[in-house]
mmCIF file of N, CA and C in Angstrom:
data_model
loop_
_atom_site.group_PDB
_atom_site.id
_atom_site.type_symbol
_atom_site.label_atom_id
_atom_site.label_comp_id
_atom_site.label_asym_id
_atom_site.label_seq_id
_atom_site.Cartn_x
_atom_site.Cartn_y
_atom_site.Cartn_z
ATOM 1 N N MET T 10 19.387 0.645 50.701
ATOM 2 C CA MET T 10 18.945 -0.590 50.099
ATOM 3 C C MET T 10 17.419 -0.631 50.038
ATOM 4 N N ALA T 11 16.791 -0.241 51.109
ATOM 5 C CA ALA T 11 15.329 -0.232 51.139
ATOM 6 C C ALA T 11 14.777 0.780 50.145
ATOM 7 N N MET T 12 15.526 1.889 49.992
ATOM 8 C CA MET T 12 15.079 2.897 49.046
ATOM 9 C C MET T 12 15.156 2.381 47.606
ATOM 10 N N MET T 13 16.186 1.600 47.292
ATOM 11 C CA MET T 13 16.319 1.013 45.958
ATOM 12 C C MET T 13 15.178 0.041 45.685
ATOM 13 N N MET T 14 14.818 -0.758 46.674
ATOM 14 C CA MET T 14 13.729 -1.712 46.521
ATOM 15 C C MET T 14 12.405 -0.971 46.273
ATOM 16 N N ALA T 15 12.191 0.115 47.011
ATOM 17 C CA ALA T 15 10.971 0.900 46.850
ATOM 18 C C ALA T 15 10.943 1.555 45.469
ATOM 19 N N LEU T 16 12.104 2.027 45.018
ATOM 20 C CA LEU T 16 12.200 2.649 43.702
ATOM 21 C C LEU T 16 11.929 1.626 42.604
ATOM 22 N N LYS T 17 12.481 0.411 42.726
ATOM 23 C CA LYS T 17 12.232 -0.639 41.755
ATOM 24 C C LYS T 17 10.760 -0.996 41.702
ATOM 25 N N LYS T 18 10.154 -1.099 42.873
ATOM 26 C CA LYS T 18 8.742 -1.439 42.952
ATOM 27 C C LYS T 18 7.899 -0.340 42.294
ATOM 28 N N HIS T 19 8.275 0.905 42.512
ATOM 29 C CA HIS T 19 7.568 2.038 41.936
ATOM 30 C C HIS T 19 7.711 2.047 40.408
ATOM 31 N N VAL T 20 8.905 1.769 39.908
ATOM 32 C CA VAL T 20 9.146 1.759 38.467
ATOM 33 C C VAL T 20 8.361 0.628 37.810
ATOM 34 N N ILE T 21 8.362 -0.544 38.415
ATOM 35 C CA ILE T 21 7.646 -1.684 37.851
ATOM 36 C C ILE T 21 6.150 -1.418 37.828
ATOM 37 N N SER T 22 5.611 -0.834 38.895
ATOM 38 C CA SER T 22 4.172 -0.561 38.917
ATOM 39 C C SER T 22 3.807 0.528 37.907
ATOM 40 N N ASN T 23 4.698 1.499 37.678
ATOM 41 C CA ASN T 23 4.433 2.551 36.701
ATOM 42 C C ASN T 23 4.527 2.038 35.274
ATOM 43 N N GLN T 24 5.355 1.017 35.033
ATOM 44 C CA GLN T 24 5.472 0.475 33.680
ATOM 45 C C GLN T 24 4.166 -0.150 33.233
ATOM 46 N N THR T 25 3.472 -0.765 34.149
ATOM 47 C CA THR T 25 2.189 -1.358 33.766
ATOM 48 C C THR T 25 1.163 -0.276 33.468
ATOM 49 N N LEU T 26 1.297 0.881 34.104
ATOM 50 C CA LEU T 26 0.376 1.972 33.831
ATOM 51 C C LEU T 26 0.704 2.684 32.527
ATOM 52 N N ILE T 27 1.978 2.715 32.181
ATOM 53 C CA ILE T 27 2.401 3.432 30.977
ATOM 54 C C ILE T 27 2.012 2.678 29.709
ATOM 55 N N SER T 28 2.146 1.377 29.709
ATOM 56 C CA SER T 28 1.876 0.626 28.485
ATOM 57 C C SER T 28 0.707 -0.333 28.666
ATOM 58 N N PRO T 29 -0.501 0.194 28.722
ATOM 59 C CA PRO T 29 -1.665 -0.692 28.852
ATOM 60 C C PRO T 29 -1.959 -1.382 27.519
ATOM 61 N N THR T 30 -2.673 -2.452 27.592
ATOM 62 C CA THR T 30 -3.075 -3.147 26.383
ATOM 63 C C THR T 30 -4.157 -2.341 25.693
ATOM 64 N N ARG T 31 -4.017 -2.185 24.380
ATOM 65 C CA ARG T 31 -4.985 -1.412 23.619
ATOM 66 C C ARG T 31 -5.913 -2.345 22.857
ATOM 67 N N PHE T 32 -7.157 -1.956 22.794
ATOM 68 C CA PHE T 32 -8.144 -2.716 22.042
ATOM 69 C C PHE T 32 -8.689 -1.825 20.939
ATOM 70 N N TYR T 33 -8.669 -2.336 19.729
ATOM 71 C CA TYR T 33 -9.167 -1.577 18.586
ATOM 72 C C TYR T 33 -10.456 -2.197 18.089
ATOM 73 N N SER T 34 -11.357 -1.356 17.639
ATOM 74 C CA SER T 34 -12.632 -1.859 17.152
ATOM 75 C C SER T 34 -12.498 -2.426 15.737
ATOM 76 N N LYS T 35 -11.592 -1.880 14.943
ATOM 77 C CA LYS T 35 -11.414 -2.355 13.573
ATOM 78 C C LYS T 35 -10.228 -3.315 13.516
ATOM 79 N N SER T 36 -10.350 -4.287 12.646
ATOM 80 C CA SER T 36 -9.218 -5.184 12.446
ATOM 81 C C SER T 36 -8.265 -4.546 11.432
ATOM 82 N N ALA T 37 -7.099 -5.117 11.293
ATOM 83 C CA ALA T 37 -6.106 -4.596 10.361
ATOM 84 C C ALA T 37 -6.640 -4.734 8.933
ATOM 85 N N PRO T 38 -6.292 -3.794 8.043
ATOM 86 C CA PRO T 38 -6.787 -3.873 6.665
ATOM 87 C C PRO T 38 -6.240 -5.112 5.958
ATOM 88 N N GLN T 39 -7.070 -5.713 5.126
ATOM 89 C CA GLN T 39 -6.668 -6.891 4.377
ATOM 90 C C GLN T 39 -6.116 -6.451 3.024
ATOM 91 N N TYR T 40 -4.972 -6.989 2.657
ATOM 92 C CA TYR T 40 -4.335 -6.643 1.397
ATOM 93 C C TYR T 40 -4.414 -7.821 0.438
ATOM 94 N N VAL T 41 -4.314 -7.529 -0.835
ATOM 95 C CA VAL T 41 -4.345 -8.557 -1.864
ATOM 96 C C VAL T 41 -3.052 -9.357 -1.775
ATOM 97 N N GLU T 42 -3.186 -10.690 -1.768
ATOM 98 C CA GLU T 42 -2.006 -11.548 -1.667
ATOM 99 C C GLU T 42 -1.180 -11.499 -2.952
ATOM 100 N N LYS T 43 -1.809 -11.826 -4.066
ATOM 101 C CA LYS T 43 -1.106 -11.846 -5.339
ATOM 102 C C LYS T 43 -1.617 -10.673 -6.166
ATOM 103 N N VAL T 44 -0.719 -9.808 -6.542
ATOM 104 C CA VAL T 44 -1.098 -8.590 -7.260
ATOM 105 C C VAL T 44 -0.787 -8.752 -8.738
ATOM 106 N N GLY T 45 -1.794 -8.519 -9.555
ATOM 107 C CA GLY T 45 -1.637 -8.486 -11.000
ATOM 108 C C GLY T 45 -1.976 -7.089 -11.487
ATOM 109 N N ILE T 46 -1.983 -6.915 -12.792
ATOM 110 C CA ILE T 46 -2.267 -5.595 -13.352
ATOM 111 C C ILE T 46 -3.689 -5.158 -13.005
ATOM 112 N N LEU T 47 -4.650 -6.075 -13.131
ATOM 113 C CA LEU T 47 -6.043 -5.730 -12.851
ATOM 114 C C LEU T 47 -6.252 -5.354 -11.386
ATOM 115 N N GLU T 48 -5.684 -6.139 -10.464
ATOM 116 C CA GLU T 48 -5.818 -5.842 -9.037
ATOM 117 C C GLU T 48 -5.157 -4.518 -8.685
ATOM 118 N N PHE T 49 -4.012 -4.273 -9.302
ATOM 119 C CA PHE T 49 -3.287 -3.034 -9.048
ATOM 120 C C PHE T 49 -4.098 -1.820 -9.497
ATOM 121 N N LEU T 50 -4.619 -1.870 -10.720
ATOM 122 C CA LEU T 50 -5.374 -0.738 -11.251
ATOM 123 C C LEU T 50 -6.682 -0.535 -10.507
ATOM 124 N N ASN T 51 -7.328 -1.623 -10.079
ATOM 125 C CA ASN T 51 -8.541 -1.490 -9.265
ATOM 126 C C ASN T 51 -8.222 -0.861 -7.917
ATOM 127 N N GLY T 52 -7.055 -1.174 -7.370
ATOM 128 C CA GLY T 52 -6.629 -0.581 -6.108
ATOM 129 C C GLY T 52 -6.368 0.906 -6.236
ATOM 130 N N VAL T 53 -5.826 1.315 -7.367
ATOM 131 C CA VAL T 53 -5.583 2.741 -7.612
ATOM 132 C C VAL T 53 -6.918 3.465 -7.771
ATOM 133 N N GLY T 54 -7.831 2.871 -8.538
ATOM 134 C CA GLY T 54 -9.146 3.473 -8.745
ATOM 135 C C GLY T 54 -9.093 4.709 -9.618
ATOM 136 N N LYS T 55 -10.016 5.627 -9.436
ATOM 137 C CA LYS T 55 -10.082 6.928 -10.125
ATOM 138 C C LYS T 55 -10.151 6.792 -11.649
ATOM 139 N N GLY T 56 -10.772 5.702 -12.122
ATOM 140 C CA GLY T 56 -10.939 5.525 -13.562
ATOM 141 C C GLY T 56 -9.774 4.868 -14.269
ATOM 142 N N VAL T 57 -8.702 4.584 -13.556
ATOM 143 C CA VAL T 57 -7.514 3.991 -14.164
ATOM 144 C C VAL T 57 -7.791 2.552 -14.597
ATOM 145 N N GLU T 58 -8.730 1.893 -13.926
ATOM 146 C CA GLU T 58 -9.016 0.487 -14.225
ATOM 147 C C GLU T 58 -9.611 0.288 -15.619
ATOM 148 N N THR T 59 -10.029 1.369 -16.272
ATOM 149 C CA THR T 59 -10.562 1.242 -17.631
ATOM 150 C C THR T 59 -9.476 0.836 -18.629
ATOM 151 N N HIS T 60 -8.223 1.025 -18.290
ATOM 152 C CA HIS T 60 -7.112 0.695 -19.177
ATOM 153 C C HIS T 60 -6.524 -0.684 -18.889
ATOM 154 N N ALA T 61 -7.186 -1.470 -18.055
ATOM 155 C CA ALA T 61 -6.637 -2.765 -17.649
ATOM 156 C C ALA T 61 -6.451 -3.700 -18.835
ATOM 157 N N GLY T 62 -7.436 -3.797 -19.694
ATOM 158 C CA GLY T 62 -7.325 -4.692 -20.850
ATOM 159 C C GLY T 62 -6.196 -4.302 -21.772
ATOM 160 N N LYS T 63 -6.075 -3.003 -22.022
ATOM 161 C CA LYS T 63 -5.025 -2.494 -22.898
ATOM 162 C C LYS T 63 -3.637 -2.783 -22.316
ATOM 163 N N LEU T 64 -3.482 -2.565 -21.012
ATOM 164 C CA LEU T 64 -2.182 -2.797 -20.381
ATOM 165 C C LEU T 64 -1.841 -4.281 -20.306
ATOM 166 N N GLU T 65 -2.856 -5.128 -20.078
ATOM 167 C CA GLU T 65 -2.593 -6.567 -20.012
ATOM 168 C C GLU T 65 -2.170 -7.123 -21.366
ATOM 169 N N THR T 66 -2.769 -6.626 -22.450
ATOM 170 C CA THR T 66 -2.390 -7.135 -23.770
ATOM 171 C C THR T 66 -1.042 -6.595 -24.220
ATOM 172 N N GLU T 67 -0.771 -5.324 -23.966
ATOM 173 C CA GLU T 67 0.473 -4.712 -24.448
ATOM 174 C C GLU T 67 1.672 -4.987 -23.537
ATOM 175 N N ILE T 68 1.472 -4.867 -22.221
ATOM 176 C CA ILE T 68 2.585 -5.055 -21.278
ATOM 177 C C ILE T 68 2.625 -6.502 -20.808
ATOM 178 N N GLY T 69 1.489 -7.035 -20.414
ATOM 179 C CA GLY T 69 1.387 -8.450 -20.095
ATOM 180 C C GLY T 69 1.700 -8.842 -18.669
ATOM 181 N N ASP T 70 2.768 -8.347 -18.114
ATOM 182 C CA ASP T 70 3.226 -8.779 -16.796
ATOM 183 C C ASP T 70 3.216 -7.599 -15.830
ATOM 184 N N PHE T 71 2.844 -7.869 -14.580
ATOM 185 C CA PHE T 71 2.796 -6.806 -13.576
ATOM 186 C C PHE T 71 4.183 -6.223 -13.304
ATOM 187 N N HIS T 72 5.201 -7.068 -13.304
ATOM 188 C CA HIS T 72 6.553 -6.576 -13.029
ATOM 189 C C HIS T 72 7.066 -5.688 -14.163
ATOM 190 N N LYS T 73 6.593 -5.929 -15.377
ATOM 191 C CA LYS T 73 6.938 -5.031 -16.482
ATOM 192 C C LYS T 73 6.231 -3.690 -16.326
ATOM 193 N N LEU T 74 5.019 -3.727 -15.759
ATOM 194 C CA LEU T 74 4.295 -2.477 -15.508
ATOM 195 C C LEU T 74 5.045 -1.619 -14.493
ATOM 196 N N LEU T 75 5.680 -2.268 -13.517
ATOM 197 C CA LEU T 75 6.406 -1.520 -12.493
ATOM 198 C C LEU T 75 7.584 -0.735 -13.062
ATOM 199 N N VAL T 76 8.167 -1.193 -14.156
ATOM 200 C CA VAL T 76 9.323 -0.500 -14.735
ATOM 201 C C VAL T 76 8.968 0.258 -16.013
ATOM 202 N N THR T 77 7.682 0.308 -16.350
ATOM 203 C CA THR T 77 7.239 1.025 -17.544
ATOM 204 C C THR T 77 7.394 2.527 -17.351
ATOM 205 N N ARG T 78 7.830 3.196 -18.399
ATOM 206 C CA ARG T 78 8.002 4.649 -18.366
ATOM 207 C C ARG T 78 6.770 5.341 -18.934
ATOM 208 N N THR T 79 6.711 6.625 -18.737
ATOM 209 C CA THR T 79 5.558 7.408 -19.173
ATOM 210 C C THR T 79 5.415 7.416 -20.690
ATOM 211 N N LEU T 80 6.509 7.355 -21.433
ATOM 212 C CA LEU T 80 6.439 7.369 -22.892
ATOM 213 C C LEU T 80 5.745 6.107 -23.414
ATOM 214 N N ASN T 81 6.013 4.963 -22.785
ATOM 215 C CA ASN T 81 5.336 3.720 -23.190
ATOM 216 C C ASN T 81 3.839 3.811 -22.931
ATOM 217 N N LEU T 82 3.465 4.389 -21.792
ATOM 218 C CA LEU T 82 2.048 4.545 -21.482
ATOM 219 C C LEU T 82 1.384 5.536 -22.437
ATOM 220 N N LYS T 83 2.135 6.552 -22.846
ATOM 221 C CA LYS T 83 1.612 7.539 -23.786
ATOM 222 C C LYS T 83 1.359 6.897 -25.146
ATOM 223 N N LYS T 84 2.266 6.021 -25.572
ATOM 224 C CA LYS T 84 2.105 5.331 -26.854
ATOM 225 C C LYS T 84 0.876 4.415 -26.850
ATOM 226 N N LEU T 85 0.484 3.952 -25.662
ATOM 227 C CA LEU T 85 -0.706 3.113 -25.548
ATOM 228 C C LEU T 85 -1.993 3.938 -25.539
ATOM 229 N N GLY T 86 -1.868 5.260 -25.487
ATOM 230 C CA GLY T 86 -3.032 6.137 -25.540
ATOM 231 C C GLY T 86 -3.678 6.392 -24.193
ATOM 232 N N ILE T 87 -2.910 6.247 -23.130
ATOM 233 C CA ILE T 87 -3.437 6.495 -21.787
ATOM 234 C C ILE T 87 -3.304 7.984 -21.486
ATOM 235 N N PRO T 88 -4.378 8.637 -21.015
ATOM 236 C CA PRO T 88 -4.326 10.077 -20.742
ATOM 237 C C PRO T 88 -3.317 10.439 -19.651
ATOM 238 N N VAL T 89 -2.908 11.699 -19.656
ATOM 239 C CA VAL T 89 -1.875 12.184 -18.737
ATOM 240 C C VAL T 89 -2.245 11.939 -17.278
ATOM 241 N N LYS T 90 -3.462 12.256 -16.904
ATOM 242 C CA LYS T 90 -3.891 12.113 -15.514
ATOM 243 C C LYS T 90 -3.758 10.659 -15.048
ATOM 244 N N HIS T 91 -4.167 9.724 -15.894
ATOM 245 C CA HIS T 91 -4.075 8.311 -15.538
ATOM 246 C C HIS T 91 -2.633 7.824 -15.559
ATOM 247 N N ARG T 92 -1.825 8.339 -16.491
ATOM 248 C CA ARG T 92 -0.392 7.971 -16.510
ATOM 249 C C ARG T 92 0.279 8.388 -15.212
ATOM 250 N N LYS T 93 -0.029 9.600 -14.770
ATOM 251 C CA LYS T 93 0.570 10.093 -13.523
ATOM 252 C C LYS T 93 0.176 9.231 -12.340
ATOM 253 N N LEU T 94 -1.106 8.846 -12.282
ATOM 254 C CA LEU T 94 -1.567 8.002 -11.182
ATOM 255 C C LEU T 94 -0.886 6.632 -11.213
ATOM 256 N N ILE T 95 -0.790 6.039 -12.404
ATOM 257 C CA ILE T 95 -0.155 4.725 -12.523
ATOM 258 C C ILE T 95 1.299 4.799 -12.091
ATOM 259 N N LEU T 96 2.019 5.804 -12.567
ATOM 260 C CA LEU T 96 3.439 5.931 -12.223
ATOM 261 C C LEU T 96 3.636 6.252 -10.743
ATOM 262 N N LYS T 97 2.761 7.060 -10.181
ATOM 263 C CA LYS T 97 2.846 7.413 -8.758
ATOM 264 C C LYS T 97 2.670 6.174 -7.883
ATOM 265 N N TYR T 98 1.647 5.377 -8.193
ATOM 266 C CA TYR T 98 1.377 4.210 -7.367
ATOM 267 C C TYR T 98 2.345 3.056 -7.631
ATOM 268 N N THR T 99 2.906 2.952 -8.843
ATOM 269 C CA THR T 99 3.930 1.927 -9.061
ATOM 270 C C THR T 99 5.178 2.268 -8.251
ATOM 271 N N HIS T 100 5.501 3.543 -8.172
ATOM 272 C CA HIS T 100 6.661 3.957 -7.375
ATOM 273 C C HIS T 100 6.431 3.660 -5.894
ATOM 274 N N LYS T 101 5.245 4.001 -5.394
ATOM 275 C CA LYS T 101 4.919 3.712 -3.994
ATOM 276 C C LYS T 101 4.927 2.212 -3.724
ATOM 277 N N TYR T 102 4.430 1.414 -4.681
ATOM 278 C CA TYR T 102 4.395 -0.039 -4.515
ATOM 279 C C TYR T 102 5.812 -0.603 -4.443
ATOM 280 N N MET T 103 6.690 -0.104 -5.295
ATOM 281 C CA MET T 103 8.073 -0.601 -5.289
ATOM 282 C C MET T 103 8.793 -0.241 -3.994
ATOM 283 N N LEU T 104 8.464 0.903 -3.404
ATOM 284 C CA LEU T 104 9.084 1.311 -2.145
ATOM 285 C C LEU T 104 8.466 0.602 -0.944
ATOM 286 N N GLY T 105 7.338 -0.059 -1.152
ATOM 287 C CA GLY T 105 6.663 -0.749 -0.062
ATOM 288 C C GLY T 105 5.773 0.160 0.765
ATOM 289 N N LEU T 106 5.395 1.299 0.215
ATOM 290 C CA LEU T 106 4.571 2.265 0.939
ATOM 291 C C LEU T 106 3.084 2.095 0.666
ATOM 292 N N TRP T 107 2.725 1.311 -0.356
ATOM 293 C CA TRP T 107 1.331 1.163 -0.731
ATOM 294 C C TRP T 107 1.111 -0.219 -1.320
ATOM 295 N N ARG T 108 -0.043 -0.785 -1.009
ATOM 296 C CA ARG T 108 -0.482 -2.045 -1.621
ATOM 297 C C ARG T 108 -1.980 -1.948 -1.852
ATOM 298 N N PRO T 109 -2.486 -2.577 -2.912
ATOM 299 C CA PRO T 109 -3.935 -2.547 -3.113
ATOM 300 C C PRO T 109 -4.649 -3.343 -2.036
ATOM 301 N N ARG T 110 -5.717 -2.775 -1.504
ATOM 302 C CA ARG T 110 -6.468 -3.438 -0.438
ATOM 303 C C ARG T 110 -7.516 -4.355 -1.045
ATOM 304 N N ALA T 111 -7.810 -5.428 -0.349
ATOM 305 C CA ALA T 111 -8.764 -6.420 -0.844
ATOM 306 C C ALA T 111 -10.181 -5.882 -0.857
ATOM 307 N N ASP T 112 -10.552 -5.020 0.077
ATOM 308 C CA ASP T 112 -11.929 -4.520 0.122
ATOM 309 C C ASP T 112 -12.238 -3.550 -1.016
ATOM 310 N N THR T 113 -11.229 -2.900 -1.589
ATOM 311 C CA THR T 113 -11.483 -2.006 -2.729
ATOM 312 C C THR T 113 -11.800 -2.817 -3.975
ATOM 313 N N LEU T 114 -11.336 -4.052 -4.047
ATOM 314 C CA LEU T 114 -11.616 -4.878 -5.206
ATOM 315 C C LEU T 114 -13.047 -5.392 -5.192
ATOM 316 N N LYS T 115 -13.594 -5.628 -4.010
ATOM 317 C CA LYS T 115 -14.960 -6.157 -3.893
ATOM 318 C C LYS T 115 -15.999 -5.079 -4.171
ATOM 319 N N ALA T 116 -15.636 -3.830 -3.918
ATOM 320 C CA ALA T 116 -16.611 -2.742 -4.064
ATOM 321 C C ALA T 116 -16.905 -2.429 -5.510
#
């Protein structure tokens, strides 16, 4: 019985050593609350934001951009490299793996 008490005491004291509180110097990244076509393209960067006006007039809605195919983007005259980036990041956005950050929009 005494050995069990000592073992419990040892386990409890080791748990506090195993999971110490961590302090980080940076805060969590801030993400854009409401995402539109312009915010999305600015988040992607790499020159894709130059097509924002064209996509807003032709597609109009961000949710339509998420389901747009490469042929539609080609008909709008968007180069291959930018089409690939747009489609790559729309796929990541739909899966929840990527969101445009707020600090990239301010820069």
